[in-house]
XYZ file of C-alpha atoms in Angstrom:
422
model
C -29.804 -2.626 7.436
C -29.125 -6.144 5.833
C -25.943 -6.778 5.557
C -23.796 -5.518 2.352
C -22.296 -7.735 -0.478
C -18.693 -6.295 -1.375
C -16.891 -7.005 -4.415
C -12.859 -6.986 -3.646
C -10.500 -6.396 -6.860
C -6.987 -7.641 -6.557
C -5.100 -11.007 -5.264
C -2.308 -9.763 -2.884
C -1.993 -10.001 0.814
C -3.581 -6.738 0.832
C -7.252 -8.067 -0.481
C -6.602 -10.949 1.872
C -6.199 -8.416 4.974
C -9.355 -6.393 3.414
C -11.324 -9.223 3.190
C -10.789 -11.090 6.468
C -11.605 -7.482 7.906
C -14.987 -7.031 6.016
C -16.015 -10.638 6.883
C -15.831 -9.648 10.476
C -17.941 -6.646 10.101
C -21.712 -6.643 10.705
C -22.329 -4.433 8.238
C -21.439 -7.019 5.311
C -23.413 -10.049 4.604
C -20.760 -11.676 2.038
C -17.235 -11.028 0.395
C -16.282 -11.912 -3.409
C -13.261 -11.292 -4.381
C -11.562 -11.258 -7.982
C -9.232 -13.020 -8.843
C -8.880 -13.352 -5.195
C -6.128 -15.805 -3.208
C -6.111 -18.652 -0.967
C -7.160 -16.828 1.635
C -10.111 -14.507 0.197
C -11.550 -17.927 -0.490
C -11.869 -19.040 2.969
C -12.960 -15.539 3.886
C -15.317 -15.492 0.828
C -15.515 -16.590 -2.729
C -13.031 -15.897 -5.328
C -14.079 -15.264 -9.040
C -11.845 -15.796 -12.116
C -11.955 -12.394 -12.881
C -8.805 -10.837 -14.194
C -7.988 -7.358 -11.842
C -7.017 -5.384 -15.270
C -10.260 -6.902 -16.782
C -12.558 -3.865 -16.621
C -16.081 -5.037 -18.105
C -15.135 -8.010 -16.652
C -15.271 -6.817 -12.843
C -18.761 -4.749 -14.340
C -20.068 -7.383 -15.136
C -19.131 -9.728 -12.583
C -20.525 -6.889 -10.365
C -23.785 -6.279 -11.644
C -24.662 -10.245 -11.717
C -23.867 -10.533 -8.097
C -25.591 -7.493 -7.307
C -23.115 -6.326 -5.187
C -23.537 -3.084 -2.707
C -20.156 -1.511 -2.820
C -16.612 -2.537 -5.166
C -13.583 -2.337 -2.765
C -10.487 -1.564 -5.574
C -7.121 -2.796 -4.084
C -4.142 -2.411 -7.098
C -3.303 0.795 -8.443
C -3.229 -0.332 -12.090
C -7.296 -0.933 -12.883
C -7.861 3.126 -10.651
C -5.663 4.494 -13.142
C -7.176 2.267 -16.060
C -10.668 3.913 -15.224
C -12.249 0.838 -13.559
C -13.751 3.425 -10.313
C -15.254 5.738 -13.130
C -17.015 2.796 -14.979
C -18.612 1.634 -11.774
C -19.942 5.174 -10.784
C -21.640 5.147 -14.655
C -23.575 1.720 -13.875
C -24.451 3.052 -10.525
C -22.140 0.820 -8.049
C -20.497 2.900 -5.441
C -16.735 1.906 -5.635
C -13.757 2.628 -2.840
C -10.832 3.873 -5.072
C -10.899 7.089 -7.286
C -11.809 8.016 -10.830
C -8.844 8.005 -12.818
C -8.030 11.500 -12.565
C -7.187 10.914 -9.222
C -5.531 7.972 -9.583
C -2.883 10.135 -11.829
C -1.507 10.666 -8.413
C 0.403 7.510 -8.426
C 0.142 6.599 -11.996
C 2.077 9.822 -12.524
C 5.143 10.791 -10.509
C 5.237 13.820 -12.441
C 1.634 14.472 -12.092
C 1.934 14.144 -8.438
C 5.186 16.620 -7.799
C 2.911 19.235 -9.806
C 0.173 19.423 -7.702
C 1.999 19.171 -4.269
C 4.361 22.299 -6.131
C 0.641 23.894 -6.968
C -0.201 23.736 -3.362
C 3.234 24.329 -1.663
C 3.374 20.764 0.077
C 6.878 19.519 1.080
C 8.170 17.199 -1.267
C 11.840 16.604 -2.779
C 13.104 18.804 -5.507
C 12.909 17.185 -9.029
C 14.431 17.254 -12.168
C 12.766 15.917 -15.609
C 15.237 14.612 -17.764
C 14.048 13.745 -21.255
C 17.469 14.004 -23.329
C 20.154 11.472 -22.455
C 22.307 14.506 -23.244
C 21.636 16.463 -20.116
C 22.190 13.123 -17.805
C 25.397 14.670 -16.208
C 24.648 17.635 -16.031
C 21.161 16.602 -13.723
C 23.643 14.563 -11.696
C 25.814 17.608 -10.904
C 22.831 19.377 -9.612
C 21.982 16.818 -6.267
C 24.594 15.087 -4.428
C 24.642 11.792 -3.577
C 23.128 9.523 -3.114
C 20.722 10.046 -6.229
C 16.986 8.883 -6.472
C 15.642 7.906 -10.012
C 12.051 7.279 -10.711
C 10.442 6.226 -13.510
C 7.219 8.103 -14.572
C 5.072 4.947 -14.934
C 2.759 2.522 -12.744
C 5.894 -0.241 -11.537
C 4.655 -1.811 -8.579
C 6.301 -0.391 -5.818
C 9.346 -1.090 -7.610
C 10.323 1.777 -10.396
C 12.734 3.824 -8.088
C 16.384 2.828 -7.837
C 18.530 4.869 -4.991
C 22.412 4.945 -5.158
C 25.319 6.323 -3.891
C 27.294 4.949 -7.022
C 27.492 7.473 -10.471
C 27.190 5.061 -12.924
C 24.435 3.344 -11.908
C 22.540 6.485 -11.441
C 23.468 7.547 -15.081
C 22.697 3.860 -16.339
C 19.079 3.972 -14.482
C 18.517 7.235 -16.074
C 19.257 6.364 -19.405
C 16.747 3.606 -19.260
C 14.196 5.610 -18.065
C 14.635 8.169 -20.634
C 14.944 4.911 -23.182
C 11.569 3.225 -22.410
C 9.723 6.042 -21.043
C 10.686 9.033 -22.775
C 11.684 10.728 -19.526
C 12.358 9.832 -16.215
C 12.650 11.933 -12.921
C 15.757 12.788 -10.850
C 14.849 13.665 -7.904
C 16.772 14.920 -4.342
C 17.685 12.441 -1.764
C 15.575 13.051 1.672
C 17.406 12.037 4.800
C 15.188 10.956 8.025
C 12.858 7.396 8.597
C 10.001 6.624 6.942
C 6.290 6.551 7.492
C 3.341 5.640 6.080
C -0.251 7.241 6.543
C -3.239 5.728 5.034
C -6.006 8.549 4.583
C -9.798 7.572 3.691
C -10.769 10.654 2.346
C -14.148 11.827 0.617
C -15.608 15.276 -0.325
C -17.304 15.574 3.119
C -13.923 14.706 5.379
C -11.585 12.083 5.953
C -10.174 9.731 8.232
C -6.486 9.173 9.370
C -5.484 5.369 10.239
C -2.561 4.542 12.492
C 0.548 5.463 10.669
C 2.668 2.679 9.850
C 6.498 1.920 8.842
C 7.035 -0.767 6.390
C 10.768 -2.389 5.259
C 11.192 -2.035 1.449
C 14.894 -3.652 1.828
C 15.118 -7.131 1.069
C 17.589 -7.855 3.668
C 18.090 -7.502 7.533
C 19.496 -3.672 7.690
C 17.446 -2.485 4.941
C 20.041 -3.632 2.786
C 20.002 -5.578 -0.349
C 17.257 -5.056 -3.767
C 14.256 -2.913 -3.218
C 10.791 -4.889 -3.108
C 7.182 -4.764 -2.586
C 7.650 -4.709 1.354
C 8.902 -7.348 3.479
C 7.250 -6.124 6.547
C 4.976 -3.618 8.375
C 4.713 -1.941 11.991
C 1.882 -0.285 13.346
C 1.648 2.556 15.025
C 5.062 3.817 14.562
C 7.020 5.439 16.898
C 8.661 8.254 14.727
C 5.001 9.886 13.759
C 4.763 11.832 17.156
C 1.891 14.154 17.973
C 4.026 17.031 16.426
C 4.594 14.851 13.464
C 0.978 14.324 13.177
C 0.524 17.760 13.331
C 2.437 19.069 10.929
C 1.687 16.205 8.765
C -1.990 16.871 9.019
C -1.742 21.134 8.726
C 1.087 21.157 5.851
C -0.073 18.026 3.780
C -3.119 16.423 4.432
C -5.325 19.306 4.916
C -4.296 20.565 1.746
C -4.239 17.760 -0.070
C -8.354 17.265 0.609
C -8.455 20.653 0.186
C -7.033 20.299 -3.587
C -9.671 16.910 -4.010
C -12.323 17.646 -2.713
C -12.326 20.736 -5.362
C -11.944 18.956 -8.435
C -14.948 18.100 -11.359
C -15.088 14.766 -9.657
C -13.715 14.482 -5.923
C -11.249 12.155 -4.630
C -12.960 8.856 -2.732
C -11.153 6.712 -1.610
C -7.176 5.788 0.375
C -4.603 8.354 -0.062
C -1.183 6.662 0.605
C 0.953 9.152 2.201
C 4.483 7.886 2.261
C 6.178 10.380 4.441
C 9.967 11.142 5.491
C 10.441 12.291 8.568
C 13.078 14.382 9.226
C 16.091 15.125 12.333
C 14.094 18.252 13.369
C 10.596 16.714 12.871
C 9.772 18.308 9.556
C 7.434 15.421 7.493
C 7.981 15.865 3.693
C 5.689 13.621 1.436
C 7.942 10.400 -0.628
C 5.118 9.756 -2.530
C 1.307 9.133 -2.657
C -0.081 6.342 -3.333
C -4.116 5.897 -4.489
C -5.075 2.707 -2.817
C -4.221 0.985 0.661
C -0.476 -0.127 1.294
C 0.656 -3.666 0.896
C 1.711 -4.579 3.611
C 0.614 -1.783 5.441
C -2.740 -2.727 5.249
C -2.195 -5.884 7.319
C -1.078 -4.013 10.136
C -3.383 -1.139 10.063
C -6.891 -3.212 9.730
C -6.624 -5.124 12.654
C -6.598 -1.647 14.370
C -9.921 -0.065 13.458
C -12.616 -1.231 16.289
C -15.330 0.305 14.443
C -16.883 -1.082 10.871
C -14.871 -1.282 8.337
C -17.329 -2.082 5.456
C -18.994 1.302 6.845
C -16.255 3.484 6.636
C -15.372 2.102 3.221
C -19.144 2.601 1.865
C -19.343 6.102 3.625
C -16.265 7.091 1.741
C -17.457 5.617 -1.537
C -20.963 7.557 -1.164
C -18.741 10.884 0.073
C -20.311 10.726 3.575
C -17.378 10.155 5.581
C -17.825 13.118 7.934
C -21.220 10.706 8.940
C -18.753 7.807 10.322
C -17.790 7.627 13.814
C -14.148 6.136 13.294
C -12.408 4.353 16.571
C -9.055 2.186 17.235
C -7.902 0.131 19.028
C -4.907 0.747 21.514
C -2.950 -2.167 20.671
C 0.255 -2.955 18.012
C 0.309 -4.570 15.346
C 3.513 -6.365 13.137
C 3.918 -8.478 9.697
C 6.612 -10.944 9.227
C 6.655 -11.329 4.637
C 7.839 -14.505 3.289
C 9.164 -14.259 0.202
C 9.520 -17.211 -2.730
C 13.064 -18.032 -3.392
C 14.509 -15.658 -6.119
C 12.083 -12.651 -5.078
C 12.142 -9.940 -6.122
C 14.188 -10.525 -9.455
C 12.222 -13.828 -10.603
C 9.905 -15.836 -8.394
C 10.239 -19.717 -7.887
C 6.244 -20.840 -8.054
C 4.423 -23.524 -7.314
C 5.910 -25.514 -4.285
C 3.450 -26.952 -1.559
C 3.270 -24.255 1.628
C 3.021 -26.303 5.278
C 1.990 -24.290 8.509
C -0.108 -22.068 7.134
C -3.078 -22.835 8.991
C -0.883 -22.076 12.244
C -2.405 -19.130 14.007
C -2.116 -17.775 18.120
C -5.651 -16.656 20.159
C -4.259 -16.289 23.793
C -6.342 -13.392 26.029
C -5.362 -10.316 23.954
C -2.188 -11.510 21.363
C -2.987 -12.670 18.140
C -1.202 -13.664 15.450
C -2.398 -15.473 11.799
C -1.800 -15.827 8.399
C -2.304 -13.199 5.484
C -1.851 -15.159 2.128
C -0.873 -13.551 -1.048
C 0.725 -15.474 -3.999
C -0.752 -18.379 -2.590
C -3.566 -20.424 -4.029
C -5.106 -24.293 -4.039
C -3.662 -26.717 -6.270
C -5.844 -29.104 -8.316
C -5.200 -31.381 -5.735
C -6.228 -29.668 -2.984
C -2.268 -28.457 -1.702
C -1.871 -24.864 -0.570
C 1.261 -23.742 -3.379
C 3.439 -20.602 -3.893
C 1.849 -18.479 -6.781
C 4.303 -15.290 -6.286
C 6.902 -13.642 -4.887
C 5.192 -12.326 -1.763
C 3.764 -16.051 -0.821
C 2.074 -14.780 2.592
C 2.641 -12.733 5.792
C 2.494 -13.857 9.495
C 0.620 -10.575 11.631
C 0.548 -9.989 15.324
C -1.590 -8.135 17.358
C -0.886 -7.061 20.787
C -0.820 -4.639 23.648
C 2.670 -3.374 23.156
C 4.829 -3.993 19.838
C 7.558 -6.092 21.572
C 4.646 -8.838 21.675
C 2.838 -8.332 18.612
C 6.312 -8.580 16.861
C 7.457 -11.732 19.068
C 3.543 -13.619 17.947
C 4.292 -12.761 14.255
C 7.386 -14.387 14.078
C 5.825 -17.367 16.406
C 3.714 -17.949 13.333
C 6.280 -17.690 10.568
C 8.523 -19.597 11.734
C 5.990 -22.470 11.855
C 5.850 -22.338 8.456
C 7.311 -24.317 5.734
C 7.616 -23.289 2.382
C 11.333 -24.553 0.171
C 13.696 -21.634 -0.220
C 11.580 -19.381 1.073
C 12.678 -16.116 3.187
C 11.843 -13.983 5.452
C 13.576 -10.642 7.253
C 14.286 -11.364 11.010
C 14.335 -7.822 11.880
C 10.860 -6.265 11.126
C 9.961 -3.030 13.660
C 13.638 -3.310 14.609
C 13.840 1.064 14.490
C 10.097 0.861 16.425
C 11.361 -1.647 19.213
């Protein structure tokens, strides 16, 4: 077959990862990307497409004549942009917005796993500022509020301290109308990316990413400032149970409905002292920056898998892996994540390592080309430095080879990434 032209939606280090990974794959002929980044311009070309601009991206789609729409935010699944697509007749990777109600909903998302007895947290819905302490008596600390709404990766706060708990609440309840309260899980973190289809679906190497600002997973919660792959705590009985108690369920439950699930199924796990996996959250799209660890890792095509799954003929693709590691280093912007300092030149960048089997190179994010032809810092997440190797110690040591060769003013990055996996 000639090759495909793909359509990428988003501007993160995530579309970045997906389309330096397409561009490799014989399957695809050519990768757009909209709005795109400094870096999905070298891998492709970018179009000045707005992600939350539906017609925009249809039309933008149908004058390239592209083959398949690869959907990387959240925010344009849940908007309806995957149902649009199916209605002018391009296959798209992401799911109709039904399905995307499983991230744009919190609430949404405890009901079904409680439908189909999946382990999850317990939860209260508060939607009276009245019944605030009461709610609090019911969990002990530390408390988990989450808002009910699409925040980025960033619309949970976790505390050990009353007040802020109660204040948290009462702004959920405030701009929302209600907000969830849910029960603190104790145990480390994983994260399974499932492409998943009517026909099947296909597990990637489960990941662990750092949410914590700071070295210790201390500090504000953010997007991610780093990403191991495969990690250690999802053993074979982990995968097990993970795959018997929640995933098989879970495609059970999609592939059911009017329209079925296609597309990535985020499954942010927490993994218990006795082994027991109970699901954090689901997400409807690939991971950022779990997706720059896990890519690298597939050995087979990538654009195939992704088209299979959009066409819900996944059970036809013959997935492999390789055996290898994979870390990500995030440098942040000075200020991230409360407010961003933008727009200061980025050196190094173009730093990369190619020595027998370790490699390590640049994933760019809020980074894009000044007018005058200087890479500059358009975001909080400016870029990630990912390593690939045979065992994590060196894909870890490469990553950090490459970030520290970079220069970027007040920048910062975590100097402890896969510190629980080494």
């Amino acid at each position: 077959m000639n090759g495909m032209d793909v359509l990428i939606v988003g501007s993160g280090g995530r579309e970045h990862a997906l389309a330096l990974s397409l561009a490799e794959c014989e399957s695809v002929n050519h990768v757009h990307s909209c709005p795109g980044n400094a870096g999905t311009a070298i891998s492709g070309s970018n179009h000045q497409v707005d992600a939350m601009d539906i017609e925009g991206i249809i039309n933008l789609a149908q004058n390239l004549s592209v083959d398949l729409v690869v959907v990387g935010p959240e925010a344009p699944l849940v908007a309806g942009l995957s149902d649009r697509l199916n209605e002018v007749g391009i296959p798209c990777f992401g799911p109709n917005s039904e399905g995307a109600q499983l991230e744009g909903s919190k609430l949404y998302a405890k009901e079904v796993m409680q439908s189909i007895n999946v382990p999850t947290a317990g939860l209260i819905v508060i939607e009276n500022i009245d019944r605030i302490d009461e709610s609090l008596n019911s969990y002990s600390p530390p408390w988990v509020v989450k808002r009910d709404v699409l925040a980025g990766g960033k619309g949970v706060v976790v505390t050990t301290d009353r007040d802020e708990a109660f204040n948290a609440l009462k702004e959920g309840v405030l701009l929302d109308g209600k907000v969830l309260l849910e029960e603190f899980l104790s145990g480390e973190e994983a994260s399974v990316l499932v492409v998943m289809d009517e026909s099947g679906y296909v597990c990637l190497p489960a990941s662990q990413d750092h949410k914590r600002l700071l070295e210790g997973d201390t500090g504000p919660n953010t997007g991610g400032m780093g990403a191991y792959a495969p990690a250690p705590v999802y053993t074979p009985a982990v995968e097990q149970r993970t795959l018997s108690e929640i995933i098989e369920p879970m495609h059970h439950h999609l592939r059911n409905q009017a329209v079925p699930y296609r597309g990535c199924l985020y499954v942010g796990l927490m993994i218990d002292e006795n082994g027991a996996p109970f699901v954090v959250e689901f997400n409807v799209r690939f991971g950022d920056p779990e997706t720059q660890v896990t890519l690298p890792l597939i050995s087979s095509d990538l654009g195939e898998l992704l088209m299979a799954c959009a066409k819900g003929k996944i059970s036809e693709y013959d997935y492999t892996s390789y055996p290898y590691s994979s870390a990500t280093v995030v440098l942040s912007s000075e200020g991230y994540p409360s407010s961003s300092v933008t727009g200061r030149i980025i050196h190094g960048a173009e730093t990369s390592i190619e020595e027998g089997e370790i490699r390590a190179f640049v994933h760019f994010a809020g980074a894009n080309i000044s007018d005058d032809g200087d890479l500059i810092s358009s975001g909080g997440r400016v870029l990630s430095a990912t390593g690939i190797a045979p065992d994590l110690a060196l894909a870890v040591e490469a990553a950090y080879e490459v970030i520290e060769n970079i220069e970027l003013e007040g920048s910062y990055f975590r100097k402890d990434i896969a510190h629980k996996g080494l």
